[in-house]
């Protein structure tokens, strides 16, 4: 994008970042005039410190809360429908999402579909600006450092019956408030820490090299890479390192702001079909695909790959752009291995099933909005080749 062209920055009106931010949920909800809240989370988080802190804060502010914990990993249209039912039976006029990307994405769907015409199908509203702009107020409280969903106007919803995962983009899905409290991430298990952490790095790299990047998203991407680069291995190995967890939380939130405004590109376009066909976790899928997609794109924008490589610590100022890009690919491959994410071939996928799915997955990737924003255009054959390279 030309620097003189108009650009559009969409962010939540209030973002509170740092230790103790969770405790603000009650007072901030009350200030927005919310009286009854549906807390949306997943069954594994029911006893999580963040759910308790949110519930205590809401109670102290005189707000009646009900908890809906029916969100699964890769939330489905069914999860959203169940949440809307829970919301109606509680008479909630606001939603607080507590969790990783899945509960936050589901809560976005619940808050948006709860107003307007009944019985709308989120899958039918996939794409840009079809939801209608209105929603109940949503407060997002991430318990992972990765998805960045608290900063975005996107939700990815799965329809298991059709083996699809589709992104829905609409201002109605943007949280009113994000409470980014790294203390909520201190108990995150290692594998989840690794998967969501690498996804945050992918957001920074994809946003930096997206065709829709602009100077504001560049600052977010570079700062995110600077925070995530040296800290991802650290949080995997020292889960209680408060400073490293704080850096990852800030980095993931900035990367979310970057990707939401500069849009996802080829890695995300290709990752979703892997999730839909083989249930590869989102962060594992994007992490595995990152190195081959960067290698594919290097020549298209060497200076941007070099900038992100230097910010992340994969290359130094002494390395010319081309070399910095190559170092970035090597660094990503080592990083993904070091944090314990196996290649696609070691993800328990049957080789014949993978071979049979290659072309449908490439078609699904091409049908998403990702590839059109990639710095280098990819053909169907090239996408198939990248999937094979990631095996
Ligand atoms: Fe992602």
Tab-separated table of C-alpha atoms and ligand atoms in Angstrom:
chain	number	residue	atom	x	y	z
A	1	UNK	CA	0.000	0.000	0.000
A	2	UNK	CA	1.261	3.497	-0.849
A	3	UNK	CA	2.119	5.551	2.223
A	4	UNK	CA	-0.090	8.424	1.065
A	5	UNK	CA	-3.187	6.256	0.608
A	6	UNK	CA	-5.944	6.396	3.221
A	7	UNK	CA	-5.836	3.558	5.682
A	8	UNK	CA	-8.300	2.333	8.210
A	9	UNK	CA	-7.312	1.307	11.742
A	10	UNK	CA	-9.990	-0.613	13.630
A	11	UNK	CA	-9.255	-1.406	17.280
A	12	UNK	CA	-11.295	-2.027	20.435
A	13	UNK	CA	-12.172	1.286	22.130
A	14	UNK	CA	-10.459	0.195	25.368
A	15	UNK	CA	-7.498	-2.158	25.773
A	16	UNK	CA	-6.157	-2.714	29.291
A	17	UNK	CA	-2.793	-4.504	29.260
A	18	UNK	CA	-0.912	-5.837	32.275
A	19	UNK	CA	-1.118	-7.740	35.537
A	20	UNK	CA	-4.464	-7.316	37.289
A	21	UNK	CA	-6.382	-6.161	34.203
A	22	UNK	CA	-8.925	-9.004	34.684
A	23	UNK	CA	-10.209	-7.469	37.915
A	24	UNK	CA	-11.461	-4.466	35.926
A	25	UNK	CA	-14.192	-6.486	34.174
A	26	UNK	CA	-16.893	-5.672	36.727
A	27	UNK	CA	-16.374	-1.925	37.032
A	28	UNK	CA	-15.923	-1.476	33.286
A	29	UNK	CA	-19.043	-3.532	32.504
A	30	UNK	CA	-21.032	-1.466	35.003
A	31	UNK	CA	-19.732	1.735	33.440
A	32	UNK	CA	-21.089	0.544	30.088
A	33	UNK	CA	-24.509	0.057	31.669
A	34	UNK	CA	-24.435	-3.741	31.529
A	35	UNK	CA	-26.688	-5.380	34.137
A	36	UNK	CA	-26.608	-9.082	33.334
A	37	UNK	CA	-23.649	-10.886	31.810
A	38	UNK	CA	-23.159	-14.177	30.051
A	39	UNK	CA	-19.594	-15.382	30.688
A	40	UNK	CA	-18.539	-17.487	27.693
A	41	UNK	CA	-15.729	-19.977	28.215
A	42	UNK	CA	-14.789	-23.621	27.634
A	43	UNK	CA	-15.234	-26.561	30.020
A	44	UNK	CA	-11.499	-26.772	30.828
A	45	UNK	CA	-11.451	-23.187	32.068
A	46	UNK	CA	-14.451	-23.325	34.394
A	47	UNK	CA	-12.167	-23.296	37.474
A	48	UNK	CA	-9.541	-21.012	35.922
A	49	UNK	CA	-8.367	-18.061	37.971
A	50	UNK	CA	-9.556	-15.681	35.231
A	51	UNK	CA	-13.146	-16.966	35.349
A	52	UNK	CA	-13.142	-16.575	39.118
A	53	UNK	CA	-11.660	-13.057	38.935
A	54	UNK	CA	-14.239	-12.017	36.346
A	55	UNK	CA	-17.105	-13.504	38.384
A	56	UNK	CA	-15.879	-11.776	41.570
A	57	UNK	CA	-15.523	-8.451	39.766
A	58	UNK	CA	-18.992	-8.685	38.239
A	59	UNK	CA	-20.558	-9.643	41.585
A	60	UNK	CA	-18.816	-6.735	43.327
A	61	UNK	CA	-20.246	-4.396	40.681
A	62	UNK	CA	-23.766	-5.767	41.268
A	63	UNK	CA	-23.923	-7.555	37.904
A	64	UNK	CA	-25.651	-10.955	37.711
A	65	UNK	CA	-23.515	-13.426	35.791
A	66	UNK	CA	-24.236	-16.840	34.298
A	67	UNK	CA	-21.470	-19.030	32.900
A	68	UNK	CA	-21.799	-20.792	29.542
A	69	UNK	CA	-18.910	-23.251	29.109
A	70	UNK	CA	-20.111	-25.034	25.988
A	71	UNK	CA	-17.395	-23.854	23.588
A	72	UNK	CA	-15.139	-26.475	22.011
A	73	UNK	CA	-11.763	-26.013	20.319
A	74	UNK	CA	-12.506	-24.657	16.819
A	75	UNK	CA	-15.951	-23.386	17.845
A	76	UNK	CA	-18.872	-24.520	15.775
A	77	UNK	CA	-22.137	-23.024	14.596
A	78	UNK	CA	-23.759	-25.328	17.188
A	79	UNK	CA	-21.688	-23.818	20.032
A	80	UNK	CA	-22.831	-20.345	18.987
A	81	UNK	CA	-26.475	-21.439	18.845
A	82	UNK	CA	-26.213	-22.991	22.343
A	83	UNK	CA	-24.633	-19.792	23.648
A	84	UNK	CA	-27.422	-17.652	22.243
A	85	UNK	CA	-29.917	-19.889	24.042
A	86	UNK	CA	-27.993	-19.516	27.332
A	87	UNK	CA	-27.830	-15.767	26.798
A	88	UNK	CA	-31.576	-15.532	26.241
A	89	UNK	CA	-32.448	-17.678	29.246
A	90	UNK	CA	-30.261	-15.500	31.507
A	91	UNK	CA	-31.603	-12.295	29.965
A	92	UNK	CA	-28.036	-11.069	29.491
A	93	UNK	CA	-27.352	-7.653	27.995
A	94	UNK	CA	-23.586	-8.110	27.795
A	95	UNK	CA	-21.022	-10.857	27.172
A	96	UNK	CA	-17.628	-11.503	28.769
A	97	UNK	CA	-15.445	-14.022	26.933
A	98	UNK	CA	-12.766	-15.759	28.987
A	99	UNK	CA	-10.355	-18.076	27.202
A	100	UNK	CA	-8.269	-18.514	24.096
A	101	UNK	CA	-9.327	-17.749	20.568
A	102	UNK	CA	-12.112	-20.334	20.612
A	103	UNK	CA	-14.259	-18.900	23.446
A	104	UNK	CA	-13.567	-15.344	22.261
A	105	UNK	CA	-14.557	-16.152	18.674
A	106	UNK	CA	-17.683	-17.996	19.840
A	107	UNK	CA	-18.593	-15.083	22.137
A	108	UNK	CA	-18.274	-12.690	19.202
A	109	UNK	CA	-20.782	-14.779	17.273
A	110	UNK	CA	-23.120	-14.998	20.276
A	111	UNK	CA	-22.984	-11.246	20.980
A	112	UNK	CA	-23.539	-10.361	17.331
A	113	UNK	CA	-26.302	-12.849	16.511
A	114	UNK	CA	-28.186	-12.101	19.728
A	115	UNK	CA	-29.370	-8.821	18.225
A	116	UNK	CA	-31.039	-8.299	14.870
A	117	UNK	CA	-33.029	-10.882	12.982
A	118	UNK	CA	-33.338	-14.241	14.749
A	119	UNK	CA	-32.070	-17.514	13.323
A	120	UNK	CA	-29.250	-16.073	11.268
A	121	UNK	CA	-26.581	-18.546	10.259
A	122	UNK	CA	-23.031	-17.370	10.960
A	123	UNK	CA	-21.630	-19.465	8.117
A	124	UNK	CA	-23.942	-17.641	5.716
A	125	UNK	CA	-22.511	-14.368	7.054
A	126	UNK	CA	-18.911	-15.396	6.271
A	127	UNK	CA	-16.797	-12.817	4.495
A	128	UNK	CA	-16.758	-9.096	5.040
A	129	UNK	CA	-19.370	-6.851	6.672
A	130	UNK	CA	-22.418	-9.096	6.352
A	131	UNK	CA	-23.346	-9.362	10.046
A	132	UNK	CA	-24.964	-5.962	10.196
A	133	UNK	CA	-22.790	-3.879	12.495
A	134	UNK	CA	-24.714	-4.279	15.765
A	135	UNK	CA	-23.987	-6.541	18.733
A	136	UNK	CA	-24.250	-6.767	22.505
A	137	UNK	CA	-21.186	-5.272	24.229
A	138	UNK	CA	-18.367	-7.816	24.521
A	139	UNK	CA	-15.454	-7.801	26.966
A	140	UNK	CA	-12.665	-10.184	25.921
A	141	UNK	CA	-10.325	-11.640	28.545
A	142	UNK	CA	-7.693	-13.834	26.854
A	143	UNK	CA	-6.154	-16.669	28.872
A	144	UNK	CA	-3.640	-17.491	26.131
A	145	UNK	CA	-1.030	-15.318	24.458
A	146	UNK	CA	-1.575	-16.010	20.822
A	147	UNK	CA	-4.832	-15.729	18.940
A	148	UNK	CA	-5.074	-11.954	19.270
A	149	UNK	CA	-8.827	-12.423	18.896
A	150	UNK	CA	-9.392	-9.818	21.612
A	151	UNK	CA	-8.156	-7.205	19.119
A	152	UNK	CA	-9.885	-8.313	15.948
A	153	UNK	CA	-13.199	-7.988	14.167
A	154	UNK	CA	-12.919	-11.578	12.997
A	155	UNK	CA	-14.304	-14.872	14.216
A	156	UNK	CA	-13.516	-18.249	12.705
A	157	UNK	CA	-16.415	-20.649	12.975
A	158	UNK	CA	-16.450	-24.302	11.961
A	159	UNK	CA	-19.235	-26.261	10.374
A	160	UNK	CA	-18.179	-29.867	11.054
A	161	UNK	CA	-20.884	-31.291	8.802
A	162	UNK	CA	-19.376	-29.502	5.803
A	163	UNK	CA	-15.721	-29.853	6.899
A	164	UNK	CA	-15.226	-26.113	6.653
A	165	UNK	CA	-13.878	-23.350	8.876
A	166	UNK	CA	-14.856	-19.910	7.736
A	167	UNK	CA	-13.833	-16.440	8.845
A	168	UNK	CA	-16.486	-13.836	9.491
A	169	UNK	CA	-15.321	-10.205	9.500
A	170	UNK	CA	-17.536	-7.420	10.770
A	171	UNK	CA	-17.200	-4.404	13.048
A	172	UNK	CA	-19.983	-5.992	15.124
A	173	UNK	CA	-17.502	-8.669	16.206
A	174	UNK	CA	-14.986	-6.206	17.659
A	175	UNK	CA	-14.799	-6.425	21.464
A	176	UNK	CA	-15.706	-3.198	23.266
A	177	UNK	CA	-12.989	-3.912	25.824
A	178	UNK	CA	-9.922	-6.197	25.845
A	179	UNK	CA	-8.436	-7.062	29.227
A	180	UNK	CA	-5.004	-8.505	28.456
A	181	UNK	CA	-3.639	-9.878	31.715
A	182	UNK	CA	-0.557	-12.058	31.293
A	183	UNK	CA	-1.109	-13.548	34.767
A	184	UNK	CA	-3.996	-15.465	33.206
A	185	UNK	CA	-1.446	-17.253	31.007
A	186	UNK	CA	0.913	-18.444	33.752
A	187	UNK	CA	-0.802	-21.838	34.046
A	188	UNK	CA	-1.079	-22.431	30.296
A	189	UNK	CA	0.266	-25.917	29.461
A	190	UNK	CA	3.454	-26.112	27.410
A	191	UNK	CA	1.938	-27.403	24.184
A	192	UNK	CA	-0.767	-24.748	24.142
A	193	UNK	CA	1.797	-22.074	25.018
A	194	UNK	CA	3.881	-23.183	22.037
A	195	UNK	CA	0.993	-23.415	19.568
A	196	UNK	CA	-0.634	-20.101	20.373
A	197	UNK	CA	2.741	-18.371	20.737
A	198	UNK	CA	3.930	-19.396	17.286
A	199	UNK	CA	0.548	-18.339	15.872
A	200	UNK	CA	1.154	-14.859	17.289
A	201	UNK	CA	4.519	-14.763	15.520
A	202	UNK	CA	2.781	-15.856	12.306
A	203	UNK	CA	0.373	-12.923	12.719
A	204	UNK	CA	3.290	-10.510	12.974
A	205	UNK	CA	5.061	-11.971	9.900
A	206	UNK	CA	1.882	-12.193	7.813
A	207	UNK	CA	0.789	-8.666	8.695
A	208	UNK	CA	4.268	-7.254	7.946
A	209	UNK	CA	4.370	-8.873	4.505
A	210	UNK	CA	0.679	-8.590	3.588
A	211	UNK	CA	-0.248	-6.550	0.523
A	212	UNK	CA	-2.613	-4.640	2.794
A	213	UNK	CA	0.091	-3.649	5.314
A	214	UNK	CA	0.451	0.043	6.053
A	215	UNK	CA	2.701	2.096	8.357
A	216	UNK	CA	0.583	1.640	11.503
A	217	UNK	CA	0.334	-2.146	11.137
A	218	UNK	CA	4.078	-2.237	10.397
A	219	UNK	CA	4.798	-0.698	13.813
A	220	UNK	CA	2.506	-3.238	15.492
A	221	UNK	CA	4.083	-6.158	13.579
A	222	UNK	CA	7.668	-5.171	14.276
A	223	UNK	CA	7.065	-4.516	17.961
A	224	UNK	CA	5.194	-7.838	18.237
A	225	UNK	CA	8.117	-9.693	16.625
A	226	UNK	CA	10.556	-7.910	18.956
A	227	UNK	CA	8.558	-9.089	21.968
A	228	UNK	CA	7.789	-12.636	20.779
A	229	UNK	CA	11.138	-13.529	19.150
A	230	UNK	CA	13.257	-13.839	22.287
A	231	UNK	CA	10.443	-14.949	24.622
A	232	UNK	CA	8.614	-17.832	22.939
A	233	UNK	CA	11.142	-20.525	23.849
A	234	UNK	CA	11.496	-18.952	27.283
A	235	UNK	CA	7.774	-19.272	28.172
A	236	UNK	CA	7.774	-22.879	26.968
A	237	UNK	CA	10.708	-23.741	29.217
A	238	UNK	CA	10.052	-21.391	32.153
A	239	UNK	CA	6.250	-21.162	32.317
A	240	UNK	CA	6.270	-19.036	35.472
A	241	UNK	CA	8.616	-16.362	34.078
A	242	UNK	CA	6.417	-13.341	34.678
A	243	UNK	CA	8.395	-10.952	32.474
A	244	UNK	CA	8.480	-13.383	29.531
A	245	UNK	CA	4.747	-14.099	29.874
A	246	UNK	CA	4.073	-10.333	29.974
A	247	UNK	CA	6.120	-9.815	26.808
A	248	UNK	CA	4.282	-12.642	25.020
A	249	UNK	CA	0.891	-11.225	26.050
A	250	UNK	CA	1.792	-7.761	24.764
A	251	UNK	CA	3.293	-9.212	21.605
A	252	UNK	CA	0.271	-11.394	20.855
A	253	UNK	CA	-2.109	-8.473	21.364
A	254	UNK	CA	-0.075	-6.197	19.081
A	255	UNK	CA	0.179	-8.972	16.489
A	256	UNK	CA	-3.609	-9.348	16.687
A	257	UNK	CA	-4.002	-5.621	16.067
A	258	UNK	CA	-1.635	-5.919	13.109
A	259	UNK	CA	-3.279	-8.926	11.471
A	260	UNK	CA	-6.787	-7.564	12.019
A	261	UNK	CA	-5.941	-4.428	10.077
A	262	UNK	CA	-3.459	-5.763	7.524
A	263	UNK	CA	-5.418	-9.038	7.034
A	264	UNK	CA	-4.209	-12.612	7.031
A	265	UNK	CA	-2.377	-14.035	4.033
A	266	UNK	CA	-1.340	-17.403	2.627
A	267	UNK	CA	-0.346	-19.124	5.900
A	268	UNK	CA	-3.808	-18.668	7.391
A	269	UNK	CA	-5.522	-19.422	4.093
A	270	UNK	CA	-3.690	-22.764	4.025
A	271	UNK	CA	-3.934	-23.519	7.754
A	272	UNK	CA	-7.712	-23.551	7.993
A	273	UNK	CA	-8.193	-26.491	5.584
A	274	UNK	CA	-5.672	-28.463	7.665
A	275	UNK	CA	-7.835	-27.809	10.697
A	276	UNK	CA	-11.042	-28.640	8.877
A	277	UNK	CA	-9.741	-31.895	7.315
A	278	UNK	CA	-7.332	-33.219	9.930
A	279	UNK	CA	-8.032	-31.270	13.139
A	280	UNK	CA	-4.516	-29.925	13.258
A	281	UNK	CA	-4.600	-27.247	15.982
A	282	UNK	CA	-4.659	-23.751	14.491
A	283	UNK	CA	-1.319	-22.665	15.937
A	284	UNK	CA	0.388	-25.923	15.022
A	285	UNK	CA	-0.903	-25.577	11.461
A	286	UNK	CA	0.196	-21.963	11.034
A	287	UNK	CA	3.537	-22.671	12.726
A	288	UNK	CA	4.286	-25.642	10.463
A	289	UNK	CA	3.358	-23.690	7.324
A	290	UNK	CA	5.212	-20.493	8.195
A	291	UNK	CA	8.725	-21.461	7.061
A	292	UNK	CA	7.695	-22.881	3.658
A	293	UNK	CA	5.369	-19.926	2.972
A	294	UNK	CA	8.092	-17.419	3.925
A	295	UNK	CA	10.584	-19.267	1.691
A	296	UNK	CA	8.043	-19.040	-1.143
A	297	UNK	CA	7.498	-15.297	-0.625
A	298	UNK	CA	11.028	-14.093	0.131
A	299	UNK	CA	11.823	-12.668	-3.287
A	300	UNK	CA	8.586	-10.657	-3.439
A	301	UNK	CA	9.411	-8.345	-0.555
A	302	UNK	CA	12.926	-9.028	0.747
A	303	UNK	CA	13.131	-5.774	2.702
A	304	UNK	CA	9.967	-6.546	4.689
A	305	UNK	CA	11.058	-10.082	5.544
A	306	UNK	CA	14.453	-8.682	6.552
A	307	UNK	CA	12.834	-6.090	8.821
A	308	UNK	CA	10.769	-8.697	10.640
A	309	UNK	CA	13.816	-11.019	10.845
A	310	UNK	CA	15.861	-8.284	12.518
A	311	UNK	CA	13.023	-7.364	14.888
A	312	UNK	CA	12.578	-10.978	15.973
A	313	UNK	CA	16.312	-11.475	16.481
A	314	UNK	CA	16.677	-13.937	13.586
A	315	UNK	CA	19.124	-11.629	11.807
A	316	UNK	CA	21.204	-8.575	12.659
A	317	UNK	CA	21.790	-5.191	11.054
A	318	UNK	CA	24.988	-6.543	9.501
A	319	UNK	CA	23.025	-9.012	7.328
A	320	UNK	CA	21.888	-7.772	3.921
A	321	UNK	CA	18.150	-8.202	3.214
A	322	UNK	CA	18.413	-11.439	1.195
A	323	UNK	CA	20.549	-13.098	3.823
A	324	UNK	CA	18.298	-11.843	6.629
A	325	UNK	CA	15.311	-13.453	4.860
A	326	UNK	CA	17.093	-16.778	4.578
A	327	UNK	CA	18.090	-16.574	8.220
A	328	UNK	CA	14.429	-15.955	9.065
A	329	UNK	CA	13.390	-19.222	7.385
A	330	UNK	CA	16.110	-21.182	9.220
A	331	UNK	CA	15.278	-19.510	12.511
A	332	UNK	CA	11.552	-20.315	12.159
A	333	UNK	CA	12.312	-23.972	11.377
A	334	UNK	CA	14.545	-24.261	14.443
A	335	UNK	CA	12.062	-22.384	16.637
A	336	UNK	CA	9.097	-24.559	15.637
A	337	UNK	CA	11.139	-27.711	16.347
A	338	UNK	CA	12.487	-26.352	19.628
A	339	UNK	CA	9.056	-25.539	21.040
A	340	UNK	CA	7.954	-29.066	20.166
A	341	UNK	CA	5.637	-28.715	17.181
A	342	UNK	CA	6.153	-31.730	14.895
A	343	UNK	CA	6.016	-31.428	11.126
A	344	UNK	CA	2.791	-32.335	9.310
A	345	UNK	CA	4.053	-35.855	8.629
A	346	UNK	CA	4.266	-36.463	12.387
A	347	UNK	CA	0.800	-35.100	13.202
A	348	UNK	CA	-0.881	-38.494	12.961
A	349	UNK	CA	-2.284	-37.899	9.472
A	350	UNK	CA	-2.443	-40.942	7.190
A	351	UNK	CA	-0.250	-40.253	4.118
A	352	UNK	CA	-2.961	-41.486	1.700
A	353	UNK	CA	-5.572	-39.251	3.338
A	354	UNK	CA	-3.176	-36.298	3.104
A	355	UNK	CA	-2.480	-36.975	-0.577
A	356	UNK	CA	-6.190	-37.240	-1.313
A	357	UNK	CA	-6.925	-33.977	0.518
A	358	UNK	CA	-4.177	-31.902	-1.129
A	359	UNK	CA	-6.236	-30.569	-4.010
A	360	UNK	CA	-9.430	-29.923	-2.021
A	361	UNK	CA	-7.327	-28.156	0.626
A	362	UNK	CA	-5.600	-26.036	-2.028
A	363	UNK	CA	-8.998	-25.111	-3.446
A	364	UNK	CA	-10.258	-24.167	0.011
A	365	UNK	CA	-7.134	-22.080	0.621
A	366	UNK	CA	-7.606	-20.288	-2.700
A	367	UNK	CA	-11.282	-19.674	-1.931
A	368	UNK	CA	-10.361	-17.925	1.331
A	369	UNK	CA	-9.302	-14.292	1.359
A	370	UNK	CA	-5.764	-15.170	2.493
A	371	UNK	CA	-3.864	-15.773	-0.746
A	372	UNK	CA	-4.999	-12.544	-2.373
A	373	UNK	CA	-3.139	-10.560	0.301
A	374	UNK	CA	0.020	-12.643	0.132
A	375	UNK	CA	3.064	-10.759	-1.071
A	376	UNK	CA	3.548	-13.376	-3.805
A	377	UNK	CA	0.594	-14.827	-5.646
A	378	UNK	CA	0.328	-18.607	-5.317
A	379	UNK	CA	-1.192	-20.946	-7.880
A	380	UNK	CA	-3.063	-24.120	-6.975
A	381	UNK	CA	0.010	-26.219	-7.855
A	382	UNK	CA	2.265	-24.002	-5.779
A	383	UNK	CA	-0.048	-24.321	-2.777
A	384	UNK	CA	-0.032	-28.112	-3.150
A	385	UNK	CA	3.768	-27.992	-3.296
A	386	UNK	CA	3.907	-25.917	-0.090
A	387	UNK	CA	1.647	-28.419	1.707
A	388	UNK	CA	3.993	-31.198	0.560
A	389	UNK	CA	7.029	-29.254	1.745
A	390	UNK	CA	5.464	-28.958	5.211
A	391	UNK	CA	4.885	-32.760	5.451
B	1	LIG	FE1	-3.793	-17.321	13.644
